[in-house]
Amino acid sequence: MKKTGLVTIKDIAKQLNISPSTVSRALHNHPDISPETKKAVNTLAKELDYHPDSVAQSLQKRRTNLIGVIVPEIKHNFFSAAISGIEDVAYRAGYAIIVSQSNENYEREVVNVRALMSNRVAGLLISISQNTTDSEHFRLLERQNTPFVFFDRVCEDVNASKVMVDDFAGAYTATEHLIKKGYQRIAHLAGPKYISISKKRLEGYKSALKENDMFYDEKLVVFGGMNEEDGRSGFQQLLQLEQMPDAIFAVNDPVAIGAFEKIKEHGLRIPKDIALVGFSNNPISALVDPPLTTVDQPAYEVGKRAAMLLIEQINSGDDFVPREEVLKTKLIVRNST
Amino acid sequence: MKKTGLVTIKDIAKQLNISPSTVSRALHNHPDISPETKKAVNTLAKELDYHPDSVAQSLQKRRTNLIGVIVPEIKHNFFSAAISGIEDVAYRAGYAIIVSQSNENYEREVVNVRALMSNRVAGLLISISQNTTDSEHFRLLERQNTPFVFFDRVCEDVNASKVMVDDFAGAYTATEHLIKKGYQRIAHLAGPKYISISKKRLEGYKSALKENDMFYDEKLVVFGGMNEEDGRSGFQQLLQLEQMPDAIFAVNDPVAIGAFEKIKEHGLRIPKDIALVGFSNNPISALVDPPLTTVDQPAYEVGKRAAMLLIEQINSGDDFVPREEVLKTKLIVRNST
DNA sequence: TTTATATTTGCAAACGTTTGCGAGCAATGC
DNA sequence: GCATTGCTCGCAAACGTTTGCAAATATAAA
């Protein structure tokens, strides 16, 4: 046993008086090696508790068994579920995942991309930060042709595979649901102006209004972030209006929950005084009182599909054409409408 | 530019007509290298978009910049928050994290440990699965002296650093709170019998009863898992009793929420008919109606401390003595009691 | 017996870095 | 003028694997 305690192929070779190359081939069950040698090698390997050094293998193969994942924030329900899906798929395919978060910070996202590239990951799965408008760091990936696919929060002007949920349809259905229920003044607590998912949800909202001959009132749309406090402040803004809305469609559940709190705080009743619809179907949405009508988003599935696409791309080399997948959303009607 | 598109130190050396070793030293700002050479190297490196190959560096240094993390399930609020803390600390210290989940499966936990060892991680952060009773895979880590620290769900018979929350005190305070409020028959929806956190919470529950001269009734303790459905089935079991409890202390928030649903389903009122206390302070607990009294657990902080301990251990070599840290919990009193 | 063929193994280079050691050379001190 | 010192740099080995190629041996064919 060496001082490091780590057994290498050379140790096995030395003890068996054969060459390292023979040991390597024996361990890989190469046809050139005699059954006896193979057996001797394998038993000694087991005995010494030998495990191949992935680092050395990666250097030699010029590719690791690592998949890099970048998300805005791990603790967000949607992302942790997506990561779970990614991990499950990656695990089965023999990959491990390196997870890093941008904390909605563009610079940190860039640093993360570079760090993962330095680690020579086999591919990347990326959900971009709120503040990512520039896509230079993705060009870098293209140039070094590292496979990567976007999920959920995609970068529209980059030609890569993308896995999204049908934000437009989800928002459309949610808004239409409110219209059918007879609500007249439907407000929208929108997300950041320039990220794809909130743009699409806004479009769905607008489109539903239009196709149902409802007036689109700009004042009823409040832009903000994606968190609870944005819901709170957004609702405060709506309160300033001379005429209050009778329903709110929020860009996601946290924002809806934020508004929810403020609504209750002001003694308003849901859905009597004001109806509320979220987006994501976070576990929490079923448990508030009244339970929240929301749009179910298959987070785990998004992660899974993204990982599968990436692995496919990794395996198929240069001749892979990027694909986009849009996963279906589903309106979950509860008592908040 | 080579066909791979990846620039190496050799490429720089060749273009500048110097040796790779000089390039390496220049990039590391080694005093032996003249300012002019350094400048030339650095500008060319920037121009060619050179990034060091971590894999090669790791092989040479015999250590990676990777920290392995094993959790039961990523999507659990507590763990995703802890991972977030880990990532933040690791990022600042120049490490990336490899995250894998055991899915509460012992075999998969073992496989994960081996895979991470193969990847030559600098250290490991582990929260064990429900079904981990054997600790042979941790002995393996000890033998190859890979630093590792347990967090939250620790393995008691392994001599390693541990970061936990004060489960005993949390449970004690929660139970005592119920007693002070005048509840007489306090039930406990317990977790798995043999994992440390649920054992300690049970102990805290028992101890609070005892020190307040209350009778400990075995029938009021129902063992189960850590998820919502365990809360549902657990409550069903309590319903079978000839005399219903007037309060429930659940091993964690998901279990409490599960019971919560069933309680409402049966038309019982919280806290009038039955009081309910959870454990974890998941965001959800504040938003159900009535809001749930619970024990705050600093998940992010647990991850942070564990990561800091691990990095300290990595840096201090063999002469590191394992340490245990117990983080304080805090009772959050809301309207469910 | 010789030649061809198959079987099993080892040599050596390579992957991209880092680093101990020594070489070359100019400047300095005597 | 010679030895010493200091400054730059390159050679070569090493980290643990994999793999093309050749070598060695045994077996079969002629």
GROMACS .gro file of N, CA and C in nm, chain A residues 218-292:
model
  225
  218GLU      N    1  -5.333   4.843  -1.995
  218GLU     CA    2  -5.192   4.841  -1.954
  218GLU      C    3  -5.174   4.860  -1.804
  219LYS      N    4  -5.264   4.939  -1.749
  219LYS     CA    5  -5.249   4.968  -1.606
  219LYS      C    6  -5.268   4.844  -1.520
  220LEU      N    7  -5.332   4.743  -1.577
  220LEU     CA    8  -5.357   4.622  -1.500
  220LEU      C    9  -5.238   4.526  -1.502
  221VAL      N   10  -5.134   4.565  -1.573
  221VAL     CA   11  -5.015   4.480  -1.577
  221VAL      C   12  -4.902   4.543  -1.497
  222VAL      N   13  -4.856   4.472  -1.396
  222VAL     CA   14  -4.746   4.522  -1.312
  222VAL      C   15  -4.625   4.431  -1.328
  223PHE      N   16  -4.514   4.489  -1.368
  223PHE     CA   17  -4.393   4.407  -1.384
  223PHE      C   18  -4.315   4.399  -1.253
  224GLY      N   19  -4.246   4.287  -1.235
  224GLY     CA   20  -4.167   4.269  -1.114
  224GLY      C   21  -4.077   4.149  -1.129
  225GLY      N   22  -4.037   4.092  -1.016
  225GLY     CA   23  -3.951   3.974  -1.022
  225GLY      C   24  -4.034   3.847  -1.012
  226MET      N   25  -3.972   3.741  -0.960
  226MET     CA   26  -4.040   3.613  -0.954
  226MET      C   27  -4.060   3.564  -0.811
  227ASN      N   28  -4.043   3.652  -0.715
  227ASN     CA   29  -4.049   3.607  -0.577
  227ASN      C   30  -4.168   3.664  -0.500
  228GLU      N   31  -4.185   3.615  -0.379
  228GLU     CA   32  -4.301   3.652  -0.300
  228GLU      C   33  -4.310   3.803  -0.279
  229GLU      N   34  -4.196   3.863  -0.249
  229GLU     CA   35  -4.202   4.006  -0.222
  229GLU      C   36  -4.245   4.083  -0.346
  230ASP      N   37  -4.217   4.029  -0.463
  230ASP     CA   38  -4.265   4.095  -0.585
  230ASP      C   39  -4.417   4.087  -0.592
  231GLY      N   40  -4.471   3.977  -0.539
  231GLY     CA   41  -4.616   3.964  -0.534
  231GLY      C   42  -4.676   4.065  -0.439
  232ARG      N   43  -4.608   4.082  -0.327
  232ARG     CA   44  -4.658   4.176  -0.228
  232ARG      C   45  -4.658   4.319  -0.282
  233SER      N   46  -4.542   4.357  -0.335
  233SER     CA   47  -4.532   4.495  -0.383
  233SER      C   48  -4.620   4.514  -0.507
  234GLY      N   49  -4.630   4.410  -0.588
  234GLY     CA   50  -4.715   4.419  -0.707
  234GLY      C   51  -4.859   4.445  -0.668
  235PHE      N   52  -4.905   4.374  -0.567
  235PHE     CA   53  -5.044   4.393  -0.527
  235PHE      C   54  -5.065   4.534  -0.469
  236GLN      N   55  -4.966   4.579  -0.395
  236GLN     CA   56  -4.974   4.715  -0.341
  236GLN      C   57  -4.995   4.814  -0.454
  237GLN      N   58  -4.926   4.792  -0.564
  237GLN     CA   59  -4.939   4.882  -0.678
  237GLN      C   60  -5.080   4.878  -0.735
  238LEU      N   61  -5.134   4.756  -0.741
  238LEU     CA   62  -5.271   4.743  -0.793
  238LEU      C   63  -5.371   4.817  -0.705
  239LEU      N   64  -5.338   4.819  -0.575
  239LEU     CA   65  -5.428   4.885  -0.480
  239LEU      C   66  -5.441   5.035  -0.510
  240GLN      N   67  -5.340   5.091  -0.572
  240GLN     CA   68  -5.339   5.235  -0.602
  240GLN      C   69  -5.439   5.271  -0.711
  241LEU      N   70  -5.479   5.172  -0.790
  241LEU     CA   71  -5.567   5.202  -0.904
  241LEU      C   72  -5.701   5.259  -0.857
  242GLU      N   73  -5.756   5.347  -0.940
  242GLU     CA   74  -5.887   5.403  -0.904
  242GLU      C   75  -5.994   5.293  -0.905
  243GLN      N   76  -5.975   5.198  -0.999
  243GLN     CA   77  -6.070   5.087  -1.001
  243GLN      C   78  -5.995   4.955  -0.981
  244MET      N   79  -6.025   4.886  -0.875
  244MET     CA   80  -5.954   4.762  -0.844
  244MET      C   81  -5.988   4.651  -0.943
  245PRO      N   82  -5.892   4.563  -0.970
  245PRO     CA   83  -5.923   4.445  -1.050
  245PRO      C   84  -6.009   4.347  -0.967
  246ASP      N   85  -6.080   4.259  -1.035
  246ASP     CA   86  -6.155   4.159  -0.961
  246ASP      C   87  -6.090   4.022  -0.972
  247ALA      N   88  -5.977   4.017  -1.042
  247ALA     CA   89  -5.902   3.891  -1.052
  247ALA      C   90  -5.756   3.921  -1.083
  248ILE      N   91  -5.670   3.832  -1.039
  248ILE     CA   92  -5.527   3.849  -1.066
  248ILE      C   93  -5.469   3.719  -1.120
  249PHE      N   94  -5.394   3.732  -1.229
  249PHE     CA   95  -5.317   3.618  -1.277
  249PHE      C   96  -5.170   3.650  -1.250
  250ALA      N   97  -5.106   3.568  -1.166
  250ALA     CA   98  -4.967   3.595  -1.129
  250ALA      C   99  -4.873   3.511  -1.213
  251VAL      N  100  -4.756   3.565  -1.238
  251VAL     CA  101  -4.659   3.498  -1.327
  251VAL      C  102  -4.612   3.365  -1.271
  252ASN      N  103  -4.616   3.351  -1.139
  252ASN     CA  104  -4.584   3.220  -1.080
  252ASN      C  105  -4.641   3.211  -0.939
  253ASP      N  106  -4.626   3.096  -0.877
  253ASP     CA  107  -4.686   3.074  -0.746
  253ASP      C  108  -4.628   3.163  -0.637
  254PRO      N  109  -4.497   3.176  -0.628
  254PRO     CA  110  -4.446   3.264  -0.523
  254PRO      C  111  -4.505   3.404  -0.531
  255VAL      N  112  -4.513   3.458  -0.650
  255VAL     CA  113  -4.572   3.592  -0.665
  255VAL      C  114  -4.719   3.588  -0.623
  256ALA      N  115  -4.789   3.483  -0.664
  256ALA     CA  116  -4.929   3.471  -0.625
  256ALA      C  117  -4.942   3.465  -0.473
  257ILE      N  118  -4.854   3.390  -0.411
  257ILE     CA  119  -4.859   3.377  -0.265
  257ILE      C  120  -4.831   3.510  -0.198
  258GLY      N  121  -4.738   3.585  -0.253
  258GLY     CA  122  -4.709   3.717  -0.199
  258GLY      C  123  -4.834   3.805  -0.205
  259ALA      N  124  -4.899   3.803  -0.319
  259ALA     CA  125  -5.021   3.881  -0.334
  259ALA      C  126  -5.127   3.829  -0.238
  260PHE      N  127  -5.134   3.699  -0.230
  260PHE     CA  128  -5.227   3.630  -0.141
  260PHE      C  129  -5.221   3.685   0.001
  261GLU      N  130  -5.099   3.695   0.051
  261GLU     CA  131  -5.081   3.746   0.187
  261GLU      C  132  -5.135   3.888   0.202
  262LYS      N  133  -5.099   3.970   0.105
  262LYS     CA  134  -5.141   4.110   0.112
  262LYS      C  135  -5.293   4.123   0.100
  263ILE      N  136  -5.350   4.040   0.016
  263ILE     CA  137  -5.496   4.045  -0.002
  263ILE      C  138  -5.564   4.017   0.131
  264LYS      N  139  -5.517   3.913   0.197
  264LYS     CA  140  -5.576   3.877   0.326
  264LYS      C  141  -5.553   3.988   0.428
  265GLU      N  142  -5.434   4.043   0.422
  265GLU     CA  143  -5.397   4.149   0.514
  265GLU      C  144  -5.493   4.267   0.503
  266HIS      N  145  -5.540   4.290   0.382
  266HIS     CA  146  -5.632   4.402   0.361
  266HIS      C  147  -5.777   4.361   0.382
  267GLY      N  148  -5.795   4.243   0.436
  267GLY     CA  149  -5.929   4.199   0.468
  267GLY      C  150  -6.016   4.165   0.348
  268LEU      N  151  -5.952   4.148   0.234
  268LEU     CA  152  -6.029   4.110   0.116
  268LEU      C  153  -6.046   3.958   0.113
  269ARG      N  154  -6.153   3.913   0.052
  269ARG     CA  155  -6.179   3.770   0.050
  269ARG      C  156  -6.152   3.711  -0.087
  270ILE      N  157  -6.092   3.594  -0.086
  270ILE     CA  158  -6.063   3.523  -0.210
  270ILE      C  159  -6.159   3.406  -0.220
  271PRO      N  160  -6.230   3.384  -0.326
  271PRO     CA  161  -6.230   3.462  -0.450
  271PRO      C  162  -6.340   3.567  -0.455
  272LYS      N  163  -6.414   3.584  -0.345
  272LYS     CA  164  -6.530   3.672  -0.352
  272LYS      C  165  -6.492   3.812  -0.399
  273ASP      N  166  -6.399   3.875  -0.325
  273ASP     CA  167  -6.360   4.011  -0.363
  273ASP      C  168  -6.262   4.010  -0.480
  274ILE      N  169  -6.175   3.914  -0.477
  274ILE     CA  170  -6.074   3.909  -0.583
  274ILE      C  171  -6.029   3.764  -0.604
  275ALA      N  172  -6.023   3.724  -0.729
  275ALA     CA  173  -5.980   3.588  -0.760
  275ALA      C  174  -5.830   3.588  -0.784
  276LEU      N  175  -5.768   3.472  -0.770
  276LEU     CA  176  -5.622   3.466  -0.783
  276LEU      C  177  -5.581   3.336  -0.852
  277VAL      N  178  -5.493   3.349  -0.950
  277VAL     CA  179  -5.439   3.231  -1.019
  277VAL      C  180  -5.288   3.240  -1.021
  278GLY      N  181  -5.223   3.129  -0.991
  278GLY     CA  182  -5.077   3.125  -0.994
  278GLY      C  183  -5.025   3.048  -1.113
  279PHE      N  184  -4.899   3.009  -1.102
  279PHE     CA  185  -4.837   2.934  -1.210
  279PHE      C  186  -4.723   2.854  -1.151
  280SER      N  187  -4.723   2.724  -1.166
  280SER     CA  188  -4.617   2.630  -1.124
  280SER      C  189  -4.670   2.508  -1.052
  281ASN      N  190  -4.783   2.530  -0.981
  281ASN     CA  191  -4.832   2.423  -0.895
  281ASN      C  192  -4.728   2.379  -0.793
  282ASN      N  193  -4.667   2.476  -0.728
  282ASN     CA  194  -4.583   2.443  -0.613
  282ASN      C  195  -4.669   2.369  -0.510
  283PRO      N  196  -4.608   2.280  -0.433
  283PRO     CA  197  -4.684   2.206  -0.332
  283PRO      C  198  -4.765   2.301  -0.245
  284ILE      N  199  -4.707   2.414  -0.220
  284ILE     CA  200  -4.770   2.510  -0.131
  284ILE      C  201  -4.906   2.556  -0.180
  285SER      N  202  -4.923   2.561  -0.311
  285SER     CA  203  -5.045   2.621  -0.365
  285SER      C  204  -5.170   2.541  -0.328
  286ALA      N  205  -5.153   2.413  -0.301
  286ALA     CA  206  -5.268   2.330  -0.267
  286ALA      C  207  -5.306   2.348  -0.121
  287LEU      N  208  -5.217   2.406  -0.044
  287LEU     CA  209  -5.236   2.403   0.100
  287LEU      C  210  -5.276   2.535   0.162
  288VAL      N  211  -5.266   2.641   0.085
  288VAL     CA  212  -5.312   2.768   0.140
  288VAL      C  213  -5.464   2.764   0.143
  289ASP      N  214  -5.521   2.860   0.212
  289ASP     CA  215  -5.666   2.859   0.226
  289ASP      C  216  -5.724   2.991   0.179
  290PRO      N  217  -5.801   2.996   0.073
  290PRO     CA  218  -5.841   2.881  -0.008
  290PRO      C  219  -5.726   2.832  -0.097
  291PRO      N  220  -5.731   2.704  -0.133
  291PRO     CA  221  -5.627   2.653  -0.222
  291PRO      C  222  -5.624   2.730  -0.353
  292LEU      N  223  -5.505   2.740  -0.407
  292LEU     CA  224  -5.483   2.829  -0.521
  292LEU      C  225  -5.505   2.757  -0.654
   0.00000   0.00000   0.00000
